């Protein structure tokens, strides 16, 4: 036994925001290992300049945002290349955003509709001023040259 | 299933920040208020609880519901946590209903909170956006207001809805809240005030959006015998319903409208539904709740609605989902003054008065003016509906302006994601 035992001291201290009540600032950071799992071919497709959707092998429903199984009939889907041209189904320009996106503001979001595809695709629209966007406007997909394996590897520009 | 009654409720003031009390104390405050209003109920008679809070990120405390259970002195009774995005509170209310309806409990406490002030607003927006698909939606948009802005843009395109109609919703809800001391941001606004506020995501301004909050709320539910014994004016929960939709709004398919009893196929000939302009989950929730409550025409049979107006746009979309007016008529419903209180001056002129029966929506001020501490919000609606049906608004708010004359039936509506989980519950005076 050691009656003189001590906890070690350090100089970390606390970042104190307030007293009564005491408010401390904590930093919180973590690395995730996020697997795209069955969605992986979509992101690989973007690296090859291809926009891959899903076609149901049972009922033929075509999804612009890929999914491994059909929500209409439950059957497995097959990968299907989407057209690179579509139309603006709806849009907004974000002047604020979540913290990770603040530096990108203002950015314009669109839902793209493609011929013979049953669902829409969320993407960024660049090359237009906010007041130049209209519903029905034709747009064309472009791909980043250096892949980041994120859905923003594809974006749209006016046709 | 057996009949279930709401017998008590309490809320804290919703505020940007309550740094002087943590979530346990906030819930305790709301709980003690409910108990004080229900002197014949002791804690011993509460059989268990359900606790609702949305985000572990905001709390930085996992299993926080267990800490609330402990702080309230309810251990070792049963409890569990309910989570479902923005609909967390509504789902919690319905989980408590299930506990009582099934016979598992005689008296069940639904309790909810959120402490959103622990991070800055932009970090909070990011946490909330993590409730969108993190493969495909979050990395592109990362902002719920953006998603809703796209939805209303399509609503405007399909139906001719205007930004002024959206703004009138903000005018209404903020003005109502001037008589609600629990509200976070009561204000006398004009349409011009709303439109000239900073744009968040076109066409929505900051006044079209609800705010993040700290706050708590509780609702106490009981079976018939306990309700009669413990409460002088219990309120019956006449119907509950819940609906869902695809997590990614881009995936919303098109199909026939789920019809309510007062509607026909001809009402919606040619409408591509739900698309991104309507909430199929809200329609599903309403349909189930109306069927259980025996409501054939909600516009005629409800006396008020407390609905999830996280955005002015979603209030208008929700009028249509609930069948207060037909799909596409939400903007006109506002212009006609239907959802406004009859006894308040909003500084607005209403067109086509009488086209719809007046049916006050969000007399409390809704999320827009009360704030939105997510896990508490759906329960806050239950408490305001309970007081409204008891006729005790004046007693609890210290101001009877928002009290309706002898309301018989009210609807509460809680909504998550871009309409991914939605609950509707119908409360009835007895």
Coordinates of C-alpha atoms in Angstrom, one line a residue, chain A residues 21 23 26-28 32 34-36 39 42-43 61 63-67 71-72 88-102 104 107 109-111 113 118-124 130 135-136 150-152, chain B residues 19-21 57 60 120-123 125-126 129 133-143 145-147 149-155 157-158 198-203 206 246 248-254 272 275-276 280:
Chain A
X21 CA -23.7 26.7 -14.7
X23 CA -20.1 24.9 -19.4
X26 CA -15.4 19.3 -25.5
X27 CA -14.0 18.3 -28.9
X28 CA -15.4 15.1 -30.4
X32 CA -15.8 5.8 -39.4
X34 CA -18.4 3.5 -43.9
X35 CA -19.0 0.7 -46.4
X36 CA -21.1 1.3 -49.4
X39 CA -24.2 0.2 -53.4
X42 CA -22.6 3.0 -58.3
X43 CA -19.6 4.9 -56.8
X61 CA -39.2 -0.6 -62.2
X63 CA -34.5 3.6 -60.0
X64 CA -32.3 6.6 -60.6
X65 CA -30.7 6.3 -57.2
X66 CA -29.6 2.7 -57.0
X67 CA -31.0 0.1 -54.7
X71 CA -39.4 -1.6 -53.3
X72 CA -42.3 -2.4 -55.5
X88 CA -34.9 19.6 -63.6
X89 CA -37.8 18.2 -61.6
X90 CA -37.4 20.7 -58.8
X91 CA -34.6 22.9 -57.3
X92 CA -33.4 25.1 -54.5
X93 CA -30.4 27.3 -53.8
X94 CA -29.1 26.7 -50.3
X95 CA -27.6 29.8 -48.7
X96 CA -27.0 28.0 -45.4
X97 CA -26.3 24.4 -44.7
X98 CA -25.0 21.9 -42.2
X99 CA -21.6 22.8 -40.8
X100 CA -19.7 20.6 -43.2
X101 CA -21.3 22.3 -46.2
X102 CA -21.1 25.9 -45.1
X104 CA -19.9 25.4 -50.3
X107 CA -25.1 25.8 -53.8
X109 CA -29.7 21.3 -55.5
X110 CA -31.9 19.7 -58.1
X111 CA -33.9 16.6 -58.4
X113 CA -35.9 13.4 -63.9
X118 CA -39.3 5.9 -62.6
X119 CA -37.6 7.8 -59.8
X120 CA -35.6 11.0 -59.4
X121 CA -31.9 11.7 -58.7
X122 CA -30.6 14.3 -56.2
X123 CA -27.6 16.3 -57.4
X124 CA -25.9 19.6 -57.5
X130 CA -30.0 30.9 -58.7
X135 CA -38.5 23.4 -63.6
X136 CA -38.2 21.4 -66.8
X150 CA -19.0 10.4 -53.1
X151 CA -22.3 11.1 -54.9
X152 CA -21.0 14.6 -55.7
Chain B
X19 CA -27.9 25.7 -19.9
X20 CA -29.0 25.9 -16.3
X21 CA -30.8 22.5 -16.4
X57 CA -25.4 13.4 -31.0
X60 CA -23.7 13.2 -26.0
X120 CA -24.0 25.5 -32.7
X121 CA -26.8 25.8 -35.1
X122 CA -24.8 24.7 -38.1
X123 CA -23.5 21.6 -36.4
X125 CA -28.2 21.2 -39.0
X126 CA -25.6 18.7 -39.8
X129 CA -29.2 16.0 -41.9
X133 CA -29.5 8.7 -46.5
X134 CA -25.8 9.1 -45.7
X135 CA -24.8 7.3 -49.0
X136 CA -26.7 9.4 -51.4
X137 CA -28.5 12.4 -49.8
X138 CA -26.4 13.7 -47.0
X139 CA -23.2 14.1 -49.0
X140 CA -25.1 16.0 -51.7
X141 CA -27.4 18.3 -49.8
X142 CA -26.6 17.9 -46.1
X143 CA -29.4 20.2 -45.2
X145 CA -34.3 22.9 -45.3
X146 CA -32.9 22.3 -48.8
X147 CA -34.9 19.1 -49.1
X149 CA -37.4 23.8 -50.3
X150 CA -37.2 21.4 -53.3
X151 CA -40.5 19.9 -52.2
X152 CA -42.4 23.2 -52.0
X153 CA -40.9 24.4 -55.2
X154 CA -42.6 21.4 -56.9
X155 CA -45.8 22.1 -55.0
X157 CA -45.1 24.4 -59.8
X158 CA -47.9 21.8 -59.6
X198 CA -32.7 36.1 -44.9
X199 CA -33.1 33.3 -47.5
X200 CA -32.1 29.9 -46.1
X201 CA -32.9 27.7 -49.1
X202 CA -35.0 29.3 -51.9
X203 CA -37.9 30.0 -51.6
X206 CA -35.5 31.9 -42.0
X246 CA -39.2 6.1 -48.8
X248 CA -34.9 9.2 -50.1
X249 CA -37.5 11.7 -51.4
X250 CA -36.1 11.1 -54.9
X251 CA -37.5 7.6 -54.7
X252 CA -41.1 8.5 -54.1
X253 CA -43.1 6.7 -56.7
X254 CA -46.3 7.9 -58.5
X272 CA -49.1 12.4 -60.0
X275 CA -44.2 12.8 -55.9
X276 CA -42.2 15.2 -53.8
X280 CA -48.1 9.8 -48.6

